[in-house]
Short mmCIF file of C-alpha atoms in Angstrom, two decimals:
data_model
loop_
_atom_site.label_atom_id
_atom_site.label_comp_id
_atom_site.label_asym_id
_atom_site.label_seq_id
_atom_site.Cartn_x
_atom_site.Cartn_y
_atom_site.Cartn_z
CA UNK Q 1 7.85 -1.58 -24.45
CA UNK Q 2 7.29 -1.98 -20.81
CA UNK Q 3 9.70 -0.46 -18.17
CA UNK Q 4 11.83 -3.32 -15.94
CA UNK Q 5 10.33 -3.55 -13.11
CA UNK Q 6 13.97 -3.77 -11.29
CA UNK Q 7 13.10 -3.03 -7.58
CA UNK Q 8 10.05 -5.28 -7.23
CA UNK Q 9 11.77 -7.55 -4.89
CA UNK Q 10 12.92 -5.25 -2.16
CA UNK Q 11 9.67 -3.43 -2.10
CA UNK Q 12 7.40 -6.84 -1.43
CA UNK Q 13 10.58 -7.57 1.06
CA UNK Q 14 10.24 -4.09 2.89
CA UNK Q 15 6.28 -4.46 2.85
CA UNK Q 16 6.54 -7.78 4.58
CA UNK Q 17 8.72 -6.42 7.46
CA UNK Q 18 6.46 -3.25 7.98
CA UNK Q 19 3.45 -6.05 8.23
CA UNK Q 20 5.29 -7.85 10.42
CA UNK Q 21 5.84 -5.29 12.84
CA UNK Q 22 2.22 -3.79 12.87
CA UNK Q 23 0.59 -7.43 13.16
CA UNK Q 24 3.57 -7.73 16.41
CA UNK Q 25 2.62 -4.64 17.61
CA UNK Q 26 -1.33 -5.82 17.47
CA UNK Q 27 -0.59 -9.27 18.71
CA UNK Q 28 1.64 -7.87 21.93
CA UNK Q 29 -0.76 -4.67 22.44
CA UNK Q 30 2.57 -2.50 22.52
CA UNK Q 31 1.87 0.31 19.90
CA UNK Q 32 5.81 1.39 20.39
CA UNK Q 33 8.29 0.35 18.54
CA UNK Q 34 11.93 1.40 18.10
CA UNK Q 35 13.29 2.54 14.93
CA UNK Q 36 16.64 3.75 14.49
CA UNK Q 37 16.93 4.61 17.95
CA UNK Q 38 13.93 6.38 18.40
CA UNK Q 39 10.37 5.46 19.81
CA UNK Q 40 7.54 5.42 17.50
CA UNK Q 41 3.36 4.95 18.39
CA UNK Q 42 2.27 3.17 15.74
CA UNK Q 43 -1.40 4.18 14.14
CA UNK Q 44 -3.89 1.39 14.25
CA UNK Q 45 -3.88 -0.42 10.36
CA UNK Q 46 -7.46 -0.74 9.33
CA UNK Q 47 -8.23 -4.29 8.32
CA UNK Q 48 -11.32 -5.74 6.06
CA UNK Q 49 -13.54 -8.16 6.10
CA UNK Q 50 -15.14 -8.24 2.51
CA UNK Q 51 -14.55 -6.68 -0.76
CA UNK Q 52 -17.47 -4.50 -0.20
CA UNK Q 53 -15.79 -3.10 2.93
CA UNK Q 54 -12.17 -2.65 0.74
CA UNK Q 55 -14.01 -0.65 -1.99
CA UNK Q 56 -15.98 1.53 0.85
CA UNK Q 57 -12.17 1.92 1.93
CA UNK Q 58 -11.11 2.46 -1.96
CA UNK Q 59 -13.80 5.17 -2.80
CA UNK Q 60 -13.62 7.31 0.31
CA UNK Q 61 -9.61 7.45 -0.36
CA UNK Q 62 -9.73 8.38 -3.84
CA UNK Q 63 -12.68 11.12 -2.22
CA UNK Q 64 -10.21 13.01 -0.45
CA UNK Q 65 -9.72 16.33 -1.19
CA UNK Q 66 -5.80 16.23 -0.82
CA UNK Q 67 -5.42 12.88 -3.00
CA UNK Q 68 -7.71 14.53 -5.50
CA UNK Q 69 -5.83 17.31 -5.55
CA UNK Q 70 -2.46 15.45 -5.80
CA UNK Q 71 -3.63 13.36 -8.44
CA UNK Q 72 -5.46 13.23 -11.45
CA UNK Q 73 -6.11 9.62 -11.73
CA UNK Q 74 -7.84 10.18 -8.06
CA UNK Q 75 -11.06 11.03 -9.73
CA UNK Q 76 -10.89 7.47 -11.97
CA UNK Q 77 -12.67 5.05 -10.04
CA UNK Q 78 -11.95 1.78 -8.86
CA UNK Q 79 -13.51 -1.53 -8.83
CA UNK Q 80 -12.25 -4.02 -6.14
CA UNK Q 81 -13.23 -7.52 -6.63
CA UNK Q 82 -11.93 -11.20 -5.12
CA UNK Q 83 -9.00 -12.26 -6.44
CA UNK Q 84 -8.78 -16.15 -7.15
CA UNK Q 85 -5.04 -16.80 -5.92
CA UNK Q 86 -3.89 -16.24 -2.29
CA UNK Q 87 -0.24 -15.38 -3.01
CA UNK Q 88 -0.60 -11.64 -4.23
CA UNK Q 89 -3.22 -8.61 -4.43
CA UNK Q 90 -2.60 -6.73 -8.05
CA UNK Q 91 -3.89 -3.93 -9.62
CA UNK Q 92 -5.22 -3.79 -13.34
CA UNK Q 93 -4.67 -1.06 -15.02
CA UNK Q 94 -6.68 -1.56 -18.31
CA UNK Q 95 -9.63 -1.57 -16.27
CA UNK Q 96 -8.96 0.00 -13.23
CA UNK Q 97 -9.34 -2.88 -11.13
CA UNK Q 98 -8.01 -3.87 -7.55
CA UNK Q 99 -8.00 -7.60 -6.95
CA UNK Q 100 -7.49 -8.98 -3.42
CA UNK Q 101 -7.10 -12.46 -2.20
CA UNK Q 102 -9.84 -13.20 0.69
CA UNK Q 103 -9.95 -15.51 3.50
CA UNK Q 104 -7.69 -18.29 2.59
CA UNK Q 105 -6.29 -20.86 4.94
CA UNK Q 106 -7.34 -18.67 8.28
CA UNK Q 107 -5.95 -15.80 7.19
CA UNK Q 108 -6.81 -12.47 5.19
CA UNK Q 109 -3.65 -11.38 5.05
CA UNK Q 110 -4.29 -8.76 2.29
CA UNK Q 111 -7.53 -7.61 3.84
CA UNK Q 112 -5.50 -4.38 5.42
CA UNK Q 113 -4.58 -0.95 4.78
CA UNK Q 114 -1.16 -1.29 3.80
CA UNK Q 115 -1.87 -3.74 0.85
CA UNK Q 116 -5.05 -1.83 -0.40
CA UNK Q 117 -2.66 1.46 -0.15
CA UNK Q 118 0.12 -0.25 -2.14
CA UNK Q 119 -2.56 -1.33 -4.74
CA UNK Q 120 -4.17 2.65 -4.94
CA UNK Q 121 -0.90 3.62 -5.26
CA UNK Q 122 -0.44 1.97 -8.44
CA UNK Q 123 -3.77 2.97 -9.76
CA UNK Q 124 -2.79 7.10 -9.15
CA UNK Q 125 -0.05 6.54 -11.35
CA UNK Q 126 -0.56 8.50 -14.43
CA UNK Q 127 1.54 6.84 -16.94
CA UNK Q 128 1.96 3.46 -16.37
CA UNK Q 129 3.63 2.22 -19.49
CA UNK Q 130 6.61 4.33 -18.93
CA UNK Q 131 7.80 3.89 -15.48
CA UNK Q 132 8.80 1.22 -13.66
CA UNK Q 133 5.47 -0.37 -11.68
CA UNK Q 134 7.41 -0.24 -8.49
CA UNK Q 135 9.87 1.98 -9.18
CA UNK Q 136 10.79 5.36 -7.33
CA UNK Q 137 8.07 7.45 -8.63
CA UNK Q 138 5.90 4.36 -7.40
CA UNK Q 139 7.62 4.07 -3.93
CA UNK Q 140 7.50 8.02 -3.61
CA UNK Q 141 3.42 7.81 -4.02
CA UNK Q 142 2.82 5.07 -1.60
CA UNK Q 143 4.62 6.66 1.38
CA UNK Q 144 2.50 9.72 0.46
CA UNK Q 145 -0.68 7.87 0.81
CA UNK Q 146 0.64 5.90 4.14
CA UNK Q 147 1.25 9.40 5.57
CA UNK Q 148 -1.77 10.78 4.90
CA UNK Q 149 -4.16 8.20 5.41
CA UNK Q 150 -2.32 6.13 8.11
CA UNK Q 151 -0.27 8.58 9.61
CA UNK Q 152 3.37 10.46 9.58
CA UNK Q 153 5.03 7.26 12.04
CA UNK Q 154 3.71 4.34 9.55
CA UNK Q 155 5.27 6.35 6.76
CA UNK Q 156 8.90 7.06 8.37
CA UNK Q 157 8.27 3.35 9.28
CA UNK Q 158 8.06 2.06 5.86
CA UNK Q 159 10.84 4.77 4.30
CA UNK Q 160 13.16 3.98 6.58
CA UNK Q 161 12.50 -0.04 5.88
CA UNK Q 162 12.23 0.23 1.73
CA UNK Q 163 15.83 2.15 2.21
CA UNK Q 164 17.23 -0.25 4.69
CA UNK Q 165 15.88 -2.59 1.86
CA UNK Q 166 17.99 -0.97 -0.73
CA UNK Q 167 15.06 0.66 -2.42
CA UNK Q 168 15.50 3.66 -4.20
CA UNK Q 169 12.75 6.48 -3.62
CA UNK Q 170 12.19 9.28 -5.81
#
């Protein structure tokens, strides 16, 4: 029996507004934002132009010494390939696959760090069957890999937007 998935929502809704500040921030050249009252210097988000580039990206994150260490499913490997649709990226667990949307319509919108991140995130989880694919344990993982790969301020950025979202952490 597979978990409810109950928190899905907020976490593509809190995703979407952390986007949508980074791409402002890159649009307007101001790398500061406010959050909560205080100033934050946003990291640069690394963006891709191919699949070949994402699973460069894929391998060399699943290479690190702390995610190995953190993780057991780090030394799995991944396989990143097109995906056909342009609404969503996924992850495939049975085979340990990432699929991405490309260029569609002028834009690559999944091509970047926070999506492939999100999609990693799901294939470090050890269990899969028995917890919730975006629930806390989920949530907990990806703000781990945002802070260490992206940096401490994109992680309090996307913590403090899942809560504000109403999503539960673990």
């Amino acid at each position: 029996m597979t978990v409810r998935d109950s928190q899905r929502a907020k976490v593509y809704d809190a995703e979407q507004l952390v986007r949508g500040v980074f791409d402002r921030a890159d649009e307007h050249g101001a790398r500061t934002v406010e959050l909560y009252g205080s100033h934050l210097t946003l990291p640069i988000e690394r963006r891709f132009a191919s699949v070949e580039s994402v699973q460069s990206y894929a391998d060399k994150v699943l290479a690190l010494n702390w995610v190995r260490a953190r993780w057991e499913r780090a030394t799995a490997p991944v396989r990143v390939r097109a995906r056909g649709g342009v609404s969503a990226a996924h992850y495939e667990a049975a085979e340990a696959v990432l699929a991405v949307p490309l260029h569609t319509g002028g834009t690559a919108w999944a091509l970047r760090e926070l999506v492939i991140l999100h999609e990693l995130a799901h294939h470090l989880e050890s269990a899969p069957a028995s917890v919730a694919a975006h629930g806390p344990e989920f949530c907990d993982r990806y703000v781990e890999l945002v802070d260490g790969v992206v940096g401490p301020e994109a992680a309090l950025l996307l913590r403090a937007t899942m809560l504000g979202c109403g999503v539960r952490l673990g």
